[in-house]
PDB file of C-alpha atoms in Angstrom:
ATOM      1  CA  MET A1110     -23.063  -5.943   3.284  1.00  0.00           C
ATOM      2  CA  ALA A1111     -22.406  -2.319   4.230  1.00  0.00           C
ATOM      3  CA  ALA A1112     -25.391  -0.230   5.191  1.00  0.00           C
ATOM      4  CA  THR A1113     -26.777   2.084   2.529  1.00  0.00           C
ATOM      5  CA  GLY A1114     -24.985   5.398   2.644  1.00  0.00           C
ATOM      6  CA  ALA A1115     -21.971   4.014   4.504  1.00  0.00           C
ATOM      7  CA  PRO A1116     -18.662   5.541   3.349  1.00  0.00           C
ATOM      8  CA  ALA A1117     -16.660   3.399   0.955  1.00  0.00           C
ATOM      9  CA  ARG A1118     -13.334   2.112   2.272  1.00  0.00           C
ATOM     10  CA  SER A1119     -11.518   3.227  -0.860  1.00  0.00           C
ATOM     11  CA  LEU A1120      -8.363   4.965   0.396  1.00  0.00           C
ATOM     12  CA  LEU A1121      -5.089   3.072   0.751  1.00  0.00           C
ATOM     13  CA  VAL A1122      -2.759   5.536   2.443  1.00  0.00           C
ATOM     14  CA  PRO A1123       1.025   5.060   2.429  1.00  0.00           C
ATOM     15  CA  LEU A1124       1.883   7.446   5.288  1.00  0.00           C
ATOM     16  CA  TYR A1125       5.675   7.712   5.284  1.00  0.00           C
ATOM     17  CA  VAL A1126       6.153  10.350   7.954  1.00  0.00           C
ATOM     18  CA  HIS A1127       7.025   9.819  11.611  1.00  0.00           C
ATOM     19  CA  PRO A1128       4.387  10.739  14.223  1.00  0.00           C
ATOM     20  CA  ALA A1129       6.962  12.967  15.928  1.00  0.00           C
ATOM     21  CA  VAL A1130       7.274  15.001  12.712  1.00  0.00           C
ATOM     22  CA  ASP A1131       3.575  15.235  11.823  1.00  0.00           C
ATOM     23  CA  PRO A1132       1.284  13.897  14.570  1.00  0.00           C
ATOM     24  CA  GLY A1133      -1.667  15.646  12.920  1.00  0.00           C
ATOM     25  CA  ALA A1134      -1.417  13.442   9.847  1.00  0.00           C
ATOM     26  CA  TRP A1135      -1.754  10.298  11.943  1.00  0.00           C
ATOM     27  CA  ARG A1136      -4.669  11.761  13.900  1.00  0.00           C
ATOM     28  CA  ALA A1137      -6.403  12.698  10.649  1.00  0.00           C
ATOM     29  CA  LEU A1138      -6.326   9.068   9.577  1.00  0.00           C
ATOM     30  CA  GLU A1139      -7.941   8.010  12.854  1.00  0.00           C
ATOM     31  CA  ARG A1140     -10.805  10.415  12.145  1.00  0.00           C
ATOM     32  CA  ALA A1141     -11.104   9.115   8.568  1.00  0.00           C
ATOM     33  CA  ALA A1142     -11.076   5.455   9.601  1.00  0.00           C
ATOM     34  CA  GLU A1143     -14.372   4.586   7.910  1.00  0.00           C
ATOM     35  CA  ARG A1144     -13.035   5.735   4.534  1.00  0.00           C
ATOM     36  CA  LEU A1145      -9.782   3.820   4.670  1.00  0.00           C
ATOM     37  CA  TYR A1146      -9.002   0.576   2.906  1.00  0.00           C
ATOM     38  CA  GLY A1147      -5.885   0.642   5.055  1.00  0.00           C
ATOM     39  CA  VAL A1148      -2.678   2.426   6.045  1.00  0.00           C
ATOM     40  CA  VAL A1149       0.837   1.359   5.084  1.00  0.00           C
ATOM     41  CA  VAL A1150       3.241   1.501   8.047  1.00  0.00           C
ATOM     42  CA  ASN A1151       6.791   2.352   6.988  1.00  0.00           C
ATOM     43  CA  VAL A1152       9.355   3.040   9.700  1.00  0.00           C
ATOM     44  CA  ALA A1153      12.602   3.100   7.683  1.00  0.00           C
ATOM     45  CA  ASP A1154      11.979   1.534   4.275  1.00  0.00           C
ATOM     46  CA  GLY A1155      10.628  -1.361   6.316  1.00  0.00           C
ATOM     47  CA  PRO A1156      10.073  -2.096  10.023  1.00  0.00           C
ATOM     48  CA  GLY A1157      13.398  -0.614  11.129  1.00  0.00           C
ATOM     49  CA  ARG A1158      16.040  -2.428  13.116  1.00  0.00           C
ATOM     50  CA  GLY A1159      16.690  -3.215  16.753  1.00  0.00           C
ATOM     51  CA  GLY A1160      13.118  -3.399  17.971  1.00  0.00           C
ATOM     52  CA  PRO A1161       9.901  -1.426  17.653  1.00  0.00           C
ATOM     53  CA  ASP A1162       9.702   2.355  17.420  1.00  0.00           C
ATOM     54  CA  ALA A1163       7.526   3.324  20.396  1.00  0.00           C
ATOM     55  CA  MET A1164       5.836   6.271  18.686  1.00  0.00           C
ATOM     56  CA  ILE A1165       5.045   4.289  15.544  1.00  0.00           C
ATOM     57  CA  ALA A1166       3.718   1.440  17.697  1.00  0.00           C
ATOM     58  CA  GLY A1167       1.481   3.858  19.599  1.00  0.00           C
ATOM     59  CA  ALA A1168       0.135   5.487  16.440  1.00  0.00           C
ATOM     60  CA  ALA A1169      -0.436   2.067  14.867  1.00  0.00           C
ATOM     61  CA  GLY A1170      -2.307   0.920  17.960  1.00  0.00           C
ATOM     62  CA  ARG A1171      -4.648   3.917  17.824  1.00  0.00           C
ATOM     63  CA  LEU A1172      -5.382   3.236  14.154  1.00  0.00           C
ATOM     64  CA  ARG A1173      -6.140  -0.418  14.921  1.00  0.00           C
ATOM     65  CA  ALA A1174      -8.458   0.663  17.726  1.00  0.00           C
ATOM     66  CA  ALA A1175     -10.273   2.891  15.203  1.00  0.00           C
ATOM     67  CA  GLY A1176     -10.814  -0.141  12.963  1.00  0.00           C
ATOM     68  CA  VAL A1177      -8.111   0.589  10.384  1.00  0.00           C
ATOM     69  CA  ARG A1178      -6.248  -2.242   8.678  1.00  0.00           C
ATOM     70  CA  LEU A1179      -2.476  -1.866   8.767  1.00  0.00           C
ATOM     71  CA  PHE A1180      -0.028  -3.109   6.150  1.00  0.00           C
ATOM     72  CA  GLY A1181       3.681  -3.460   6.865  1.00  0.00           C
ATOM     73  CA  TYR A1182       5.907  -1.874   4.223  1.00  0.00           C
ATOM     74  CA  VAL A1183       8.553  -4.243   2.834  1.00  0.00           C
ATOM     75  CA  ASP A1184      10.886  -3.397  -0.040  1.00  0.00           C
ATOM     76  CA  THR A1185      11.445  -6.307  -2.462  1.00  0.00           C
ATOM     77  CA  ASP A1186      13.788  -4.395  -4.818  1.00  0.00           C
ATOM     78  CA  TYR A1187      12.096  -5.892  -7.886  1.00  0.00           C
ATOM     79  CA  ALA A1188      12.593  -9.466  -6.627  1.00  0.00           C
ATOM     80  CA  THR A1189      16.354  -9.036  -6.214  1.00  0.00           C
ATOM     81  CA  ARG A1190      16.269  -8.762  -2.421  1.00  0.00           C
ATOM     82  CA  PRO A1191      16.823 -12.102  -0.672  1.00  0.00           C
ATOM     83  CA  ALA A1192      13.479 -13.690   0.141  1.00  0.00           C
ATOM     84  CA  GLN A1193      14.660 -14.491   3.677  1.00  0.00           C
ATOM     85  CA  GLU A1194      15.160 -10.777   4.376  1.00  0.00           C
ATOM     86  CA  VAL A1195      11.703  -9.962   3.046  1.00  0.00           C
ATOM     87  CA  GLU A1196      10.135 -12.679   5.185  1.00  0.00           C
ATOM     88  CA  ARG A1197      12.026 -11.410   8.247  1.00  0.00           C
ATOM     89  CA  ASP A1198      10.730  -7.860   7.719  1.00  0.00           C
ATOM     90  CA  VAL A1199       7.180  -9.165   7.321  1.00  0.00           C
ATOM     91  CA  ARG A1200       7.537 -10.978  10.645  1.00  0.00           C
ATOM     92  CA  TRP A1201       8.960  -7.938  12.446  1.00  0.00           C
ATOM     93  CA  HIS A1202       6.118  -5.736  11.206  1.00  0.00           C
ATOM     94  CA  ARG A1203       3.608  -8.191  12.605  1.00  0.00           C
ATOM     95  CA  GLU A1204       5.371  -8.632  15.943  1.00  0.00           C
ATOM     96  CA  TRP A1205       6.247  -4.971  16.512  1.00  0.00           C
ATOM     97  CA  TYR A1206       3.308  -3.073  15.033  1.00  0.00           C
ATOM     98  CA  GLY A1207       0.418  -5.522  14.913  1.00  0.00           C
ATOM     99  CA  VAL A1208      -0.152  -5.248  11.170  1.00  0.00           C
ATOM    100  CA  CYS A1209      -2.686  -7.566   9.567  1.00  0.00           C
ATOM    101  CA  GLY A1210      -1.227  -7.448   6.070  1.00  0.00           C
ATOM    102  CA  VAL A1211       1.849  -6.760   3.992  1.00  0.00           C
ATOM    103  CA  PHE A1212       2.659  -4.101   1.372  1.00  0.00           C
ATOM    104  CA  LEU A1213       5.365  -5.426  -0.947  1.00  0.00           C
ATOM    105  CA  ASP A1214       6.888  -2.375  -2.587  1.00  0.00           C
ATOM    106  CA  ARG A1215       9.053  -2.135  -5.707  1.00  0.00           C
ATOM    107  CA  ALA A1216       7.492  -5.383  -6.864  1.00  0.00           C
ATOM    108  CA  ALA A1217       8.598  -6.830 -10.176  1.00  0.00           C
ATOM    109  CA  ALA A1218       6.079  -7.094 -13.006  1.00  0.00           C
ATOM    110  CA  GLY A1219       7.469  -9.845 -15.216  1.00  0.00           C
ATOM    111  CA  ARG A1220       6.164 -13.388 -15.355  1.00  0.00           C
ATOM    112  CA  ASP A1221       9.632 -14.774 -14.594  1.00  0.00           C
ATOM    113  CA  ARG A1222       9.513 -13.259 -11.094  1.00  0.00           C
ATOM    114  CA  LEU A1223       6.220 -14.831 -10.084  1.00  0.00           C
ATOM    115  CA  PRO A1224       7.846 -17.723  -8.120  1.00  0.00           C
ATOM    116  CA  TYR A1225       9.611 -15.200  -5.861  1.00  0.00           C
ATOM    117  CA  TYR A1226       6.328 -13.466  -4.962  1.00  0.00           C
ATOM    118  CA  ARG A1227       4.493 -16.751  -4.524  1.00  0.00           C
ATOM    119  CA  ARG A1228       7.122 -17.689  -1.959  1.00  0.00           C
ATOM    120  CA  VAL A1229       7.110 -14.474   0.060  1.00  0.00           C
ATOM    121  CA  VAL A1230       3.322 -14.091  -0.001  1.00  0.00           C
ATOM    122  CA  SER A1231       2.830 -17.724   1.047  1.00  0.00           C
ATOM    123  CA  ALA A1232       5.239 -17.169   3.947  1.00  0.00           C
ATOM    124  CA  ALA A1233       3.402 -14.001   4.958  1.00  0.00           C
ATOM    125  CA  ARG A1234       0.059 -15.809   4.921  1.00  0.00           C
ATOM    126  CA  ARG A1235       1.440 -18.643   7.037  1.00  0.00           C
ATOM    127  CA  GLY A1236       2.537 -16.005   9.522  1.00  0.00           C
ATOM    128  CA  GLY A1237      -0.964 -14.555   9.749  1.00  0.00           C
ATOM    129  CA  ALA A1238      -1.122 -11.895   7.015  1.00  0.00           C
ATOM    130  CA  ARG A1239      -4.715 -11.668   5.846  1.00  0.00           C
ATOM    131  CA  THR A1240      -4.073  -9.302   2.927  1.00  0.00           C
ATOM    132  CA  ALA A1241      -1.100  -9.068   0.567  1.00  0.00           C
ATOM    133  CA  VAL A1242      -0.668  -5.889  -1.467  1.00  0.00           C
ATOM    134  CA  LEU A1243       1.834  -5.923  -4.342  1.00  0.00           C
ATOM    135  CA  ASN A1244       3.076  -2.618  -5.730  1.00  0.00           C
ATOM    136  CA  PRO A1245       4.749  -2.878  -9.129  1.00  0.00           C
ATOM    137  CA  GLY A1246       3.333   0.577  -9.891  1.00  0.00           C
ATOM    138  CA  VAL A1247       2.406  -0.648 -13.389  1.00  0.00           C
ATOM    139  CA  HIS A1248       0.182  -3.383 -14.747  1.00  0.00           C
ATOM    140  CA  PRO A1249       2.129  -6.617 -14.189  1.00  0.00           C
ATOM    141  CA  ASP A1250       1.783  -9.970 -15.873  1.00  0.00           C
ATOM    142  CA  PRO A1251      -1.781 -11.232 -15.274  1.00  0.00           C
ATOM    143  CA  GLY A1252      -0.383 -14.055 -13.131  1.00  0.00           C
ATOM    144  CA  TYR A1253       0.200 -11.585 -10.289  1.00  0.00           C
ATOM    145  CA  ALA A1254      -3.550 -11.392  -9.751  1.00  0.00           C
ATOM    146  CA  ALA A1255      -3.399 -14.962  -8.437  1.00  0.00           C
ATOM    147  CA  VAL A1256      -0.693 -13.998  -5.919  1.00  0.00           C
ATOM    148  CA  GLY A1257      -1.738 -10.688  -4.354  1.00  0.00           C
ATOM    149  CA  ASP A1258      -5.083  -9.607  -2.968  1.00  0.00           C
ATOM    150  CA  LEU A1259      -4.575  -6.037  -4.179  1.00  0.00           C
ATOM    151  CA  LEU A1260      -2.321  -4.893  -7.031  1.00  0.00           C
ATOM    152  CA  VAL A1261      -1.100  -1.305  -7.271  1.00  0.00           C
ATOM    153  CA  THR A1262      -1.161  -0.916 -11.034  1.00  0.00           C
ATOM    154  CA  TYR A1263      -0.375   2.799 -11.150  1.00  0.00           C
ATOM    155  CA  GLU A1264       2.022   4.828  -9.024  1.00  0.00           C
ATOM    156  CA  GLY A1265       3.013   8.135 -10.495  1.00  0.00           C
ATOM    157  CA  ASN A1266       2.214  11.790 -10.916  1.00  0.00           C
ATOM    158  CA  TRP A1267      -1.066  13.486 -11.701  1.00  0.00           C
ATOM    159  CA  THR A1268       0.014  14.689 -15.145  1.00  0.00           C
ATOM    160  CA  ASP A1269       0.918  11.199 -16.386  1.00  0.00           C
ATOM    161  CA  TYR A1270      -2.178   9.661 -14.803  1.00  0.00           C
ATOM    162  CA  ALA A1271      -4.445  11.395 -17.297  1.00  0.00           C
ATOM    163  CA  ALA A1272      -2.837   9.433 -20.152  1.00  0.00           C
ATOM    164  CA  ALA A1273      -2.525   6.062 -18.402  1.00  0.00           C
ATOM    165  CA  THR A1274      -4.144   3.037 -20.032  1.00  0.00           C
ATOM    166  CA  VAL A1275      -5.564  -0.227 -18.692  1.00  0.00           C
ATOM    167  CA  PRO A1276      -4.958  -3.644 -20.305  1.00  0.00           C
ATOM    168  CA  GLY A1277      -7.949  -5.790 -21.111  1.00  0.00           C
ATOM    169  CA  TRP A1278      -7.077  -8.637 -18.723  1.00  0.00           C
ATOM    170  CA  THR A1279      -8.019  -6.540 -15.699  1.00  0.00           C
ATOM    171  CA  ALA A1280     -11.708  -6.709 -16.660  1.00  0.00           C
ATOM    172  CA  ALA A1281     -11.748 -10.360 -15.568  1.00  0.00           C
ATOM    173  CA  HIS A1282     -11.211  -9.241 -11.942  1.00  0.00           C
ATOM    174  CA  PRO A1283     -13.352  -7.148  -9.598  1.00  0.00           C
ATOM    175  CA  PRO A1284     -12.354  -3.510  -9.019  1.00  0.00           C
ATOM    176  CA  ASP A1285     -11.411  -4.161  -5.387  1.00  0.00           C
ATOM    177  CA  ARG A1286      -8.333  -6.027  -6.673  1.00  0.00           C
ATOM    178  CA  PHE A1287      -6.706  -2.870  -8.064  1.00  0.00           C
ATOM    179  CA  CYS A1288      -5.306   0.366  -6.645  1.00  0.00           C
ATOM    180  CA  HIS A1289      -3.929   3.600  -8.127  1.00  0.00           C
ATOM    181  CA  LEU A1290      -1.509   5.811  -6.140  1.00  0.00           C
ATOM    182  CA  VAL A1291      -1.247   9.332  -7.553  1.00  0.00           C
ATOM    183  CA  TYR A1292       0.917  12.199  -6.298  1.00  0.00           C
ATOM    184  CA  GLY A1293       1.272  15.847  -7.272  1.00  0.00           C
ATOM    185  CA  VAL A1294      -2.524  16.196  -7.198  1.00  0.00           C
ATOM    186  CA  PRO A1295      -3.367  19.935  -7.103  1.00  0.00           C
ATOM    187  CA  GLY A1296      -6.216  20.260  -4.647  1.00  0.00           C
ATOM    188  CA  THR A1297      -9.453  18.681  -3.496  1.00  0.00           C
ATOM    189  CA  ALA A1298     -11.251  18.894  -6.842  1.00  0.00           C
ATOM    190  CA  ALA A1299      -8.390  17.107  -8.570  1.00  0.00           C
ATOM    191  CA  ALA A1300      -8.357  14.468  -5.825  1.00  0.00           C
ATOM    192  CA  ARG A1301     -12.018  13.794  -6.508  1.00  0.00           C
ATOM    193  CA  ALA A1302     -11.176  13.486 -10.200  1.00  0.00           C
ATOM    194  CA  VAL A1303      -8.575  10.838  -9.331  1.00  0.00           C
ATOM    195  CA  ALA A1304     -11.230   8.875  -7.446  1.00  0.00           C
ATOM    196  CA  ARG A1305     -13.605   9.035 -10.409  1.00  0.00           C
ATOM    197  CA  THR A1306     -10.883   8.148 -12.897  1.00  0.00           C
ATOM    198  CA  ALA A1307      -9.679   5.193 -10.838  1.00  0.00           C
ATOM    199  CA  ALA A1308     -13.227   3.865 -10.580  1.00  0.00           C
ATOM    200  CA  GLY A1309     -13.736   4.334 -14.317  1.00  0.00           C
ATOM    201  CA  ARG A1310     -10.571   2.343 -14.977  1.00  0.00           C
ATOM    202  CA  GLY A1311     -11.672  -0.536 -12.784  1.00  0.00           C
ATOM    203  CA  ALA A1312      -9.729   0.317  -9.607  1.00  0.00           C
ATOM    204  CA  ALA A1313     -11.835   0.607  -6.456  1.00  0.00           C
ATOM    205  CA  VAL A1314      -8.900   1.639  -4.252  1.00  0.00           C
ATOM    206  CA  HIS A1315      -6.794   4.759  -4.660  1.00  0.00           C
ATOM    207  CA  CYS A1316      -4.825   7.524  -2.974  1.00  0.00           C
ATOM    208  CA  ALA A1317      -4.265  11.092  -4.194  1.00  0.00           C
ATOM    209  CA  VAL A1318      -1.790  13.366  -2.411  1.00  0.00           C
ATOM    210  CA  PRO A1319      -0.458  16.854  -3.182  1.00  0.00           C
ATOM    211  CA  GLY A1320       3.242  16.214  -2.579  1.00  0.00           C
ATOM    212  CA  GLY A1321       5.954  15.199  -4.995  1.00  0.00           C
ATOM    213  CA  PRO A1322       9.303  13.379  -5.002  1.00  0.00           C
ATOM    214  CA  PRO A1323      11.422  12.423  -3.178  1.00  0.00           C
ATOM    215  CA  ASN A1324       8.678  11.461  -0.690  1.00  0.00           C
ATOM    216  CA  PRO A1325       5.160  12.353  -1.823  1.00  0.00           C
ATOM    217  CA  TRP A1326       3.689   9.957   0.735  1.00  0.00           C
ATOM    218  CA  GLN A1327       4.328  12.141   3.765  1.00  0.00           C
ATOM    219  CA  HIS A1328       0.989  13.849   3.135  1.00  0.00           C
ATOM    220  CA  VAL A1329      -2.548  12.799   4.050  1.00  0.00           C
ATOM    221  CA  PRO A1330      -4.868  12.585   1.016  1.00  0.00           C
ATOM    222  CA  ALA A1331      -7.598  15.184   0.696  1.00  0.00           C
ATOM    223  CA  GLY A1332     -10.252  12.533   1.256  1.00  0.00           C
ATOM    224  CA  ALA A1333      -8.799  11.695   4.668  1.00  0.00           C
ATOM    225  CA  ALA A1334      -8.043  15.188   5.972  1.00  0.00           C
TER     226      ALA A1334
END
């Protein structure tokens, strides 16, 4: 059990910017290590090709040394991408960047796609992944809760977040099974409001960043700056 007063590890940070472009963002996450649920490593919509990126590997190593869990970004294209390609990317993330988990992005939400995610998550676990994060960005069929350790049930902008709703089935699971990713958040006060709203909706993990499309996740959240 964490000591009383210890910071909650509530921030899941998808940091999709290269260390050569913004080294300060990566350093900020090292300093915020005790507040992080984890960091999603995304080289090029996945682990990249042709071997590890030395700067990403170095930044990932410093985060690991600070005690931060790393999740390798893998695009599943709503369960239309061949499972073998997904499993290969999971393996490369582990071998090249030392990640301990997987972040399956553009995950499907329908019950008919559950066998696909059972397969790729089972393969990831056999390869050593301790945590599997699924990101449909919406509330999926309840069966997904038996597949992933953490479900991203909201990914969208700050304006729409205010009106988002939560289905009743989520109450059967602890809050640390759910995450909300919110972009376009206008300042520190609004970021704190996201944290409170996520907690009130039964999601213990969140991220709130100021940027917007096409890549809002090149910014460090206010809570990690």
